[in-house]
Amino acid sequence: MADNSNSEDVPSDSFETAKTDKEKLTDQVMQSPQVLAALQERLENVSHTPSSYIETLPKAVKRRIDALKQLQVKCAHIEAKFYEEVHDLERKYAALYQPLFDKRRDFVTGDVEPTDAESEWPSENEEEERLAGDLKSKVVIAEKEASADEPNPKGIPEFWFTIFRNVDMLSELVQEYDEPILKHLQDIKVKFSDPGQPMSFSLEFHFEPNDYFTNSVLTKTYKMKSEPDTTDPFSFEGPEIVDCEGCTIEWKKGKNVTVKTIKKKQKHKGRGTVRTVTKQVPNDSFFNFFSPIKVSGDGESLDEDSEFTLASDFEIGHFFRERIVPRAVLYFTGEAIEDDDNFEEGEEGEEEELEGEEEGEEDDDAENDPKRESGQPAECKQQ
């Protein structure tokens, strides 16, 4: 019988040799910078999104997640009810604020003069605070004598118009020919919808008699919705403005600043004669605020420009309601604007500081890691 032991060893040796050669080749390939870069790029492109993780879960776990989503929808509906009650609470407190706002209007228009007690306010002049006794009395007497010679206009002239000028969001809407009209603005009020009615709020702009229109009040109503969208309930974040209605301004003849008259020459094709045609076209004006874009009720989508205009309109309405009307005097003096600016600057400063800290940490890591050496009255009619 032939000895087959040697013949069995040959394939084994060949296999080991091939394996060793393959490992050597792999080592050589993995040492190539180009190969490593390509491999790294491929690894970075591998999706690690939450949805991809969910897809890997067993059906029983996915079923439980669906149950959690149902609970989340119920939470959204409860949250919607919460905001409806908040709206009721806003209405209640609006009634408490209103007597103070009415007195504000009286002081602004000059219908009522504040008493000495109502006019007291801590002085910001530290030097004056240090004056005492007779010296302070002499200063007060001198001030009264000086003020006797000063003009004493009625109320606070151009109170609301000054607010429009001070607030960038509003001043951008105001044209030069709007200014004389806004100087007649005496008050702005916020009115909430009645109990049991659909959620909404109205802005009322009260004007004194003027040469531009006959309305004493211009109104803008914002309709709101506090319920999750049936197609996307998880997007619910509270009440949203869904539509708004303006009013018809009864302009006096030749005073409508929302349109301008242009003249165009037209040539008759047959006879060759030329005639001048007068035409009215829309004009930029703050008073276009009372003629908003209508949201289509048939589900038709608006174009991009209209969507932007409507979103801006909603933002302005919300700003009047939340900031301007409640804190009017601080926007008149500019204090509220400084507070807003400081708040925004503070946020930016925090972000910059955090970015600096992150960069510092990276630098420290680079120093510690030797592998990282370089590179890497007659209210206007509702429309």
CSV table of C-alpha atoms in Angstrom, one decimal:
chain,number,residue,atom,x,y,z
A,1,MET,CA,0.0,0.0,0.0
A,2,ALA,CA,1.2,3.4,-0.9
A,3,ASP,CA,1.9,5.9,1.9
A,4,ASN,CA,-0.7,8.8,1.4
A,5,SER,CA,0.4,10.8,4.4
A,6,ASN,CA,2.7,13.1,2.3
A,7,SER,CA,-0.1,13.7,-0.3
A,8,GLU,CA,-2.5,14.8,2.4
A,9,ASP,CA,0.1,17.3,3.8
A,10,VAL,CA,0.6,19.0,0.5
A,11,PRO,CA,-2.8,20.6,0.2
A,12,SER,CA,-2.7,21.7,3.8
A,13,ASP,CA,0.7,23.4,3.3
A,14,SER,CA,-0.7,25.0,0.2
A,15,PHE,CA,-3.7,26.3,2.0
A,16,GLU,CA,-1.6,27.8,4.8
A,17,THR,CA,0.7,29.4,2.3
A,18,ALA,CA,-2.3,30.9,0.4
A,19,LYS,CA,-3.8,32.2,3.7
A,20,THR,CA,-0.5,33.8,4.7
A,21,ASP,CA,-0.2,35.5,1.3
A,22,LYS,CA,-3.8,36.8,1.6
A,23,GLU,CA,-3.1,38.2,5.1
A,24,LYS,CA,0.0,39.9,3.8
A,25,LEU,CA,-1.9,41.4,0.9
A,26,THR,CA,-4.7,42.6,3.2
A,27,ASP,CA,-2.1,44.3,5.5
A,28,GLN,CA,-0.5,46.0,2.5
A,29,VAL,CA,-3.9,47.2,1.2
A,30,MET,CA,-5.0,48.5,4.6
A,31,GLN,CA,-1.8,50.5,4.9
A,32,SER,CA,-2.7,52.5,1.7
A,33,PRO,CA,-3.9,56.0,2.6
A,34,GLN,CA,-6.2,56.0,-0.5
A,35,VAL,CA,-7.9,52.7,0.5
A,36,LEU,CA,-8.3,53.9,4.1
A,37,ALA,CA,-9.9,57.2,3.0
A,38,ALA,CA,-12.3,55.4,0.7
A,39,LEU,CA,-13.3,53.0,3.5
A,40,GLN,CA,-13.8,55.9,5.9
A,41,GLU,CA,-16.0,57.7,3.4
A,42,ARG,CA,-18.1,54.6,3.0
A,43,LEU,CA,-18.6,54.2,6.7
A,44,GLU,CA,-19.6,57.8,7.1
A,45,ASN,CA,-22.3,57.4,4.5
A,46,VAL,CA,-23.9,54.5,6.3
A,47,SER,CA,-27.3,55.7,7.6
A,48,HIS,CA,-27.7,55.8,11.3
A,49,THR,CA,-31.1,57.7,11.5
A,50,PRO,CA,-33.6,56.9,14.2
A,51,SER,CA,-36.0,55.6,11.6
A,52,SER,CA,-33.4,53.1,10.4
A,53,TYR,CA,-33.1,51.8,13.9
A,54,ILE,CA,-36.9,51.5,14.3
A,55,GLU,CA,-37.0,49.4,11.2
A,56,THR,CA,-34.7,46.8,12.8
A,57,LEU,CA,-37.0,46.3,15.8
A,58,PRO,CA,-39.2,43.2,16.1
A,59,LYS,CA,-42.9,43.6,15.2
A,60,ALA,CA,-44.0,43.2,18.8
A,61,VAL,CA,-42.0,46.3,19.7
A,62,LYS,CA,-43.2,48.3,16.7
A,63,ARG,CA,-46.8,47.5,17.8
A,64,ARG,CA,-46.1,49.0,21.3
A,65,ILE,CA,-44.6,52.1,19.7
A,66,ASP,CA,-47.8,52.6,17.7
A,67,ALA,CA,-49.7,52.4,20.9
A,68,LEU,CA,-47.4,55.2,22.3
A,69,LYS,CA,-48.2,57.3,19.3
A,70,GLN,CA,-51.9,56.9,20.0
A,71,LEU,CA,-51.3,58.2,23.5
A,72,GLN,CA,-49.3,61.1,22.1
A,73,VAL,CA,-52.3,62.1,19.9
A,74,LYS,CA,-54.5,62.1,22.9
A,75,CYS,CA,-52.0,64.3,24.7
A,76,ALA,CA,-52.1,66.8,21.8
A,77,HIS,CA,-55.9,67.0,22.1
A,78,ILE,CA,-55.7,67.6,25.9
A,79,GLU,CA,-53.0,70.3,25.2
A,80,ALA,CA,-55.4,72.0,22.7
A,81,LYS,CA,-58.1,72.2,25.4
A,82,PHE,CA,-55.5,73.7,27.8
A,83,TYR,CA,-54.8,76.5,25.3
A,84,GLU,CA,-58.6,77.1,24.9
A,85,GLU,CA,-58.8,77.7,28.6
A,86,VAL,CA,-55.7,79.9,28.5
A,87,HIS,CA,-57.6,82.0,25.9
A,88,ASP,CA,-60.6,82.3,28.3
A,89,LEU,CA,-58.2,83.4,31.0
A,90,GLU,CA,-56.7,86.0,28.7
A,91,ARG,CA,-60.2,87.3,28.0
A,92,LYS,CA,-60.8,87.5,31.8
A,93,TYR,CA,-57.6,89.5,32.5
A,94,ALA,CA,-58.1,91.7,29.4
A,95,ALA,CA,-61.1,93.1,31.2
A,96,LEU,CA,-59.0,93.9,34.2
A,97,TYR,CA,-56.3,95.6,32.1
A,98,GLN,CA,-58.8,97.7,30.1
A,99,PRO,CA,-59.5,100.4,32.7
A,100,LEU,CA,-55.8,101.1,32.9
A,101,PHE,CA,-55.5,101.2,29.1
A,102,ASP,CA,-58.5,103.5,29.0
A,103,LYS,CA,-56.7,105.9,31.4
A,104,ARG,CA,-53.6,105.6,29.3
A,105,ARG,CA,-55.6,106.8,26.3
A,106,ASP,CA,-57.0,109.7,28.3
A,107,PHE,CA,-53.5,110.8,29.3
A,108,VAL,CA,-52.2,110.4,25.7
A,109,THR,CA,-55.0,112.3,24.1
A,110,GLY,CA,-55.0,115.0,26.9
A,111,ASP,CA,-58.6,114.4,27.8
A,112,VAL,CA,-57.5,113.9,31.4
A,113,GLU,CA,-54.4,115.4,33.2
A,114,PRO,CA,-52.7,113.0,35.6
A,115,THR,CA,-52.5,114.0,39.2
A,116,ASP,CA,-49.2,114.7,41.0
A,117,ALA,CA,-49.4,111.3,42.7
A,118,GLU,CA,-50.1,109.6,39.3
A,119,SER,CA,-47.1,111.4,37.8
A,120,GLU,CA,-44.5,110.5,40.4
A,121,TRP,CA,-41.6,108.4,39.1
A,122,PRO,CA,-38.1,107.9,40.5
A,123,SER,CA,-35.7,110.2,38.9
A,124,GLU,CA,-32.8,108.7,36.9
A,125,ASN,CA,-30.6,111.8,37.7
A,126,GLU,CA,-28.3,110.7,40.6
A,127,GLU,CA,-27.1,114.3,41.0
A,128,GLU,CA,-30.6,115.5,41.7
A,129,GLU,CA,-31.1,112.8,44.2
A,130,ARG,CA,-28.2,114.1,46.3
A,131,LEU,CA,-29.7,117.5,46.6
A,132,ALA,CA,-31.2,118.2,50.0
A,133,GLY,CA,-33.3,120.7,52.0
A,134,ASP,CA,-33.4,124.2,50.8
A,135,LEU,CA,-31.2,123.6,47.8
A,136,LYS,CA,-33.6,121.0,46.4
A,137,SER,CA,-36.5,123.3,47.0
A,138,LYS,CA,-34.8,126.1,45.1
A,139,VAL,CA,-34.2,123.7,42.2
A,140,VAL,CA,-37.8,122.6,42.1
A,141,ILE,CA,-39.0,126.3,42.1
A,142,ALA,CA,-36.5,127.1,39.3
A,143,GLU,CA,-37.8,124.2,37.3
A,144,LYS,CA,-41.4,125.3,37.7
A,145,GLU,CA,-40.5,128.8,36.6
A,146,ALA,CA,-38.6,127.5,33.6
A,147,SER,CA,-41.5,125.1,32.6
A,148,ALA,CA,-43.9,128.0,32.8
A,149,ASP,CA,-42.3,129.5,29.7
A,150,GLU,CA,-42.2,126.1,27.8
A,151,PRO,CA,-45.0,125.1,25.4
A,152,ASN,CA,-47.6,122.8,26.9
A,153,PRO,CA,-49.1,120.7,24.2
A,154,LYS,CA,-52.2,118.6,24.8
A,155,GLY,CA,-51.6,115.1,26.0
A,156,ILE,CA,-48.6,113.2,24.5
A,157,PRO,CA,-48.3,114.3,20.8
A,158,GLU,CA,-47.7,111.6,18.2
A,159,PHE,CA,-47.6,108.9,20.9
A,160,TRP,CA,-48.6,105.9,18.7
A,161,PHE,CA,-46.9,107.3,15.6
A,162,THR,CA,-43.6,107.4,17.5
A,163,ILE,CA,-44.0,103.8,18.5
A,164,PHE,CA,-44.4,103.0,14.8
A,165,ARG,CA,-41.2,104.8,14.0
A,166,ASN,CA,-39.3,103.1,16.9
A,167,VAL,CA,-40.2,99.5,16.0
A,168,ASP,CA,-38.4,98.2,12.9
A,169,MET,CA,-41.2,95.7,12.1
A,170,LEU,CA,-43.7,98.5,11.9
A,171,SER,CA,-41.5,101.3,10.4
A,172,GLU,CA,-40.7,99.1,7.4
A,173,LEU,CA,-44.5,99.2,6.5
A,174,VAL,CA,-44.9,102.9,6.9
A,175,GLN,CA,-44.5,105.1,3.8
A,176,GLU,CA,-43.8,108.9,4.0
A,177,TYR,CA,-47.4,109.6,2.9
A,178,ASP,CA,-48.7,107.3,5.7
A,179,GLU,CA,-47.1,109.4,8.4
A,180,PRO,CA,-49.6,112.3,8.5
A,181,ILE,CA,-52.5,109.8,8.9
A,182,LEU,CA,-50.8,107.9,11.7
A,183,LYS,CA,-50.3,111.1,13.6
A,184,HIS,CA,-54.1,111.0,14.1
A,185,LEU,CA,-54.0,107.5,15.7
A,186,GLN,CA,-55.2,107.9,19.3
A,187,ASP,CA,-55.4,104.3,20.6
A,188,ILE,CA,-55.0,100.6,19.7
A,189,LYS,CA,-57.1,98.0,21.5
A,190,VAL,CA,-57.1,94.2,21.6
A,191,LYS,CA,-60.5,92.5,21.8
A,192,PHE,CA,-60.9,88.7,22.4
A,193,SER,CA,-63.7,86.6,21.0
A,194,ASP,CA,-66.7,86.1,23.2
A,195,PRO,CA,-67.1,82.9,25.3
A,196,GLY,CA,-68.4,80.0,23.2
A,197,GLN,CA,-67.3,81.7,19.9
A,198,PRO,CA,-64.5,80.4,17.7
A,199,MET,CA,-61.1,81.5,19.0
A,200,SER,CA,-60.0,84.9,17.6
A,201,PHE,CA,-58.8,88.4,18.6
A,202,SER,CA,-59.3,91.8,17.0
A,203,LEU,CA,-57.1,94.8,16.8
A,204,GLU,CA,-58.9,98.2,16.9
A,205,PHE,CA,-57.1,101.3,15.7
A,206,HIS,CA,-58.9,104.4,17.0
A,207,PHE,CA,-58.4,107.6,15.0
A,208,GLU,CA,-59.5,111.2,15.7
A,209,PRO,CA,-61.4,113.0,13.0
A,210,ASN,CA,-59.0,113.6,10.0
A,211,ASP,CA,-58.9,114.7,6.4
A,212,TYR,CA,-58.2,111.1,5.1
A,213,PHE,CA,-61.1,108.8,5.9
A,214,THR,CA,-64.4,109.0,7.8
A,215,ASN,CA,-63.9,105.8,9.9
A,216,SER,CA,-63.3,106.4,13.6
A,217,VAL,CA,-62.1,102.8,14.1
A,218,LEU,CA,-60.2,100.5,11.7
A,219,THR,CA,-60.3,96.8,12.6
A,220,LYS,CA,-58.3,93.7,11.9
A,221,THR,CA,-59.5,90.3,13.1
A,222,TYR,CA,-57.3,87.2,13.4
A,223,LYS,CA,-59.0,83.8,13.5
A,224,MET,CA,-57.2,81.1,15.5
A,225,LYS,CA,-57.3,77.4,15.7
A,226,SER,CA,-56.4,75.3,18.7
A,227,GLU,CA,-56.6,71.7,17.6
A,228,PRO,CA,-54.1,69.2,16.2
A,229,ASP,CA,-54.1,68.7,12.4
A,230,THR,CA,-55.7,65.4,11.6
A,231,THR,CA,-53.0,64.7,9.0
A,232,ASP,CA,-50.1,65.7,11.2
A,233,PRO,CA,-51.2,65.8,14.9
A,234,PHE,CA,-47.6,65.7,16.2
A,235,SER,CA,-46.9,69.1,14.7
A,236,PHE,CA,-49.3,70.8,17.2
A,237,GLU,CA,-47.5,73.4,19.3
A,238,GLY,CA,-50.4,75.5,20.5
A,239,PRO,CA,-53.0,77.9,18.9
A,240,GLU,CA,-52.1,79.2,15.4
A,241,ILE,CA,-53.6,82.0,13.3
A,242,VAL,CA,-55.3,80.5,10.3
A,243,ASP,CA,-56.9,83.5,8.7
A,244,CYS,CA,-57.6,87.2,9.1
A,245,GLU,CA,-60.2,89.8,8.0
A,246,GLY,CA,-59.6,93.4,7.5
A,247,CYS,CA,-62.2,96.2,6.9
A,248,THR,CA,-63.2,98.7,4.3
A,249,ILE,CA,-61.6,102.1,4.7
A,250,GLU,CA,-64.0,104.9,3.7
A,251,TRP,CA,-61.4,107.2,2.1
A,252,LYS,CA,-62.2,110.8,1.4
A,253,LYS,CA,-61.9,111.9,-2.3
A,254,GLY,CA,-58.3,111.9,-3.5
A,255,LYS,CA,-56.9,110.7,-0.1
A,256,ASN,CA,-56.6,107.0,-0.7
A,257,VAL,CA,-52.9,106.3,-0.1
A,258,THR,CA,-53.2,102.5,-0.9
A,259,VAL,CA,-53.6,103.2,-4.7
A,260,LYS,CA,-51.8,105.6,-7.0
A,261,THR,CA,-53.0,107.0,-10.4
A,262,ILE,CA,-50.8,106.5,-13.4
A,263,LYS,CA,-51.3,107.7,-17.0
A,264,LYS,CA,-50.6,105.5,-20.0
A,265,LYS,CA,-50.6,106.4,-23.6
A,266,GLN,CA,-52.4,104.1,-25.9
A,267,LYS,CA,-52.1,104.0,-29.7
A,268,HIS,CA,-55.1,102.9,-31.8
A,269,LYS,CA,-54.0,100.1,-34.1
A,270,GLY,CA,-56.2,101.1,-37.1
A,271,ARG,CA,-56.3,104.9,-37.0
A,272,GLY,CA,-52.9,105.5,-35.4
A,273,THR,CA,-54.3,108.0,-33.0
A,274,VAL,CA,-52.9,108.3,-29.4
A,275,ARG,CA,-55.0,108.7,-26.3
A,276,THR,CA,-54.0,109.0,-22.6
A,277,VAL,CA,-55.6,106.6,-20.2
A,278,THR,CA,-55.7,107.1,-16.4
A,279,LYS,CA,-55.5,104.0,-14.3
A,280,GLN,CA,-55.3,103.2,-10.6
A,281,VAL,CA,-52.8,100.6,-9.4
A,282,PRO,CA,-51.9,99.3,-5.9
A,283,ASN,CA,-49.5,101.4,-3.8
A,284,ASP,CA,-47.3,100.4,-0.9
A,285,SER,CA,-48.8,101.6,2.4
A,286,PHE,CA,-49.3,100.6,6.0
A,287,PHE,CA,-53.0,100.8,5.4
A,288,ASN,CA,-52.8,97.7,3.1
A,289,PHE,CA,-52.7,96.0,6.6
A,290,PHE,CA,-56.5,96.3,6.6
A,291,SER,CA,-56.8,94.4,3.2
A,292,PRO,CA,-55.1,91.1,3.9
A,293,ILE,CA,-54.6,88.2,1.6
A,294,LYS,CA,-57.5,85.8,2.0
A,295,VAL,CA,-56.8,82.2,2.9
A,296,SER,CA,-58.7,80.0,0.4
A,297,GLY,CA,-61.3,77.9,1.9
A,298,ASP,CA,-61.3,75.3,-0.8
A,299,GLY,CA,-57.8,74.0,0.1
A,300,GLU,CA,-56.0,75.7,-2.7
A,301,SER,CA,-52.4,76.5,-1.8
A,302,LEU,CA,-51.0,80.0,-2.0
A,303,ASP,CA,-47.9,80.9,-4.0
A,304,GLU,CA,-44.6,81.5,-2.2
A,305,ASP,CA,-44.9,85.3,-2.1
A,306,SER,CA,-48.4,85.2,-0.7
A,307,GLU,CA,-47.4,82.6,1.9
A,308,PHE,CA,-44.6,84.9,3.0
A,309,THR,CA,-46.9,88.0,3.1
A,310,LEU,CA,-49.5,86.1,5.1
A,311,ALA,CA,-46.9,84.8,7.6
A,312,SER,CA,-45.6,88.3,8.1
A,313,ASP,CA,-49.1,89.6,8.6
A,314,PHE,CA,-49.7,87.0,11.3
A,315,GLU,CA,-46.4,87.9,13.0
A,316,ILE,CA,-47.3,91.6,13.0
A,317,GLY,CA,-50.8,90.9,14.5
A,318,HIS,CA,-49.3,88.7,17.2
A,319,PHE,CA,-46.7,91.4,18.0
A,320,PHE,CA,-49.4,94.1,18.4
A,321,ARG,CA,-51.3,91.8,20.7
A,322,GLU,CA,-48.5,90.4,22.8
A,323,ARG,CA,-46.0,93.4,23.0
A,324,ILE,CA,-47.1,96.7,21.5
A,325,VAL,CA,-50.5,97.2,23.2
A,326,PRO,CA,-49.6,95.9,26.7
A,327,ARG,CA,-46.3,97.8,26.9
A,328,ALA,CA,-46.9,100.8,24.7
A,329,VAL,CA,-45.2,103.4,26.8
A,330,LEU,CA,-41.9,101.4,26.9
A,331,TYR,CA,-41.9,101.2,23.1
A,332,PHE,CA,-42.6,104.9,23.0
A,333,THR,CA,-39.5,105.7,25.2
A,334,GLY,CA,-37.5,102.9,23.5
A,335,GLU,CA,-36.8,101.0,26.7
A,336,ALA,CA,-38.7,97.9,25.5
A,337,ILE,CA,-36.6,98.0,22.3
A,338,GLU,CA,-33.4,98.1,24.2
A,339,ASP,CA,-34.5,95.2,26.3
A,340,ASP,CA,-35.3,93.2,23.1
A,341,ASP,CA,-32.0,94.1,21.6
A,342,ASN,CA,-30.1,93.1,24.8
A,343,PHE,CA,-31.9,89.8,24.9
A,344,GLU,CA,-31.0,89.0,21.3
A,345,GLU,CA,-27.4,90.1,21.8
A,346,GLY,CA,-27.2,88.0,25.0
A,347,GLU,CA,-28.4,84.9,23.1
A,348,GLU,CA,-25.8,85.5,20.3
A,349,GLY,CA,-23.1,86.0,22.9
A,350,GLU,CA,-23.9,82.7,24.6
A,351,GLU,CA,-23.7,80.9,21.2
A,352,GLU,CA,-20.3,82.5,20.5
A,353,GLU,CA,-19.0,81.6,23.9
A,354,LEU,CA,-20.1,78.0,23.5
A,355,GLU,CA,-18.5,77.8,20.1
A,356,GLY,CA,-15.3,79.2,21.6
A,357,GLU,CA,-15.4,76.6,24.3
A,358,GLU,CA,-15.9,73.8,21.8
A,359,GLU,CA,-13.0,75.1,19.7
A,360,GLY,CA,-10.8,75.3,22.8
A,361,GLU,CA,-11.7,71.7,23.6
A,362,GLU,CA,-10.7,70.6,20.1
A,363,ASP,CA,-7.4,72.4,20.4
A,364,ASP,CA,-6.7,70.7,23.7
A,365,ASP,CA,-7.5,67.3,22.2
A,366,ALA,CA,-5.1,68.0,19.3
A,367,GLU,CA,-2.3,68.9,21.7
A,368,ASN,CA,-2.9,65.7,23.8
A,369,ASP,CA,-3.3,63.4,20.8
A,370,PRO,CA,0.0,63.0,18.9
A,371,LYS,CA,-1.8,61.4,16.0
A,372,ARG,CA,-3.7,64.7,15.3
A,373,GLU,CA,-0.8,66.8,14.2
A,374,SER,CA,-2.2,68.8,11.3
A,375,GLY,CA,-5.1,69.2,8.9
A,376,GLN,CA,-9.2,68.4,9.6
A,377,PRO,CA,-67.7,105.4,16.3
A,378,ALA,CA,-68.1,104.5,12.7
A,379,GLU,CA,-66.2,101.3,12.7
A,380,CYS,CA,-65.1,100.2,9.3
A,381,LYS,CA,-67.1,97.5,7.5
A,382,GLN,CA,-65.6,94.0,7.7
A,383,GLN,CA,-64.4,92.7,4.4
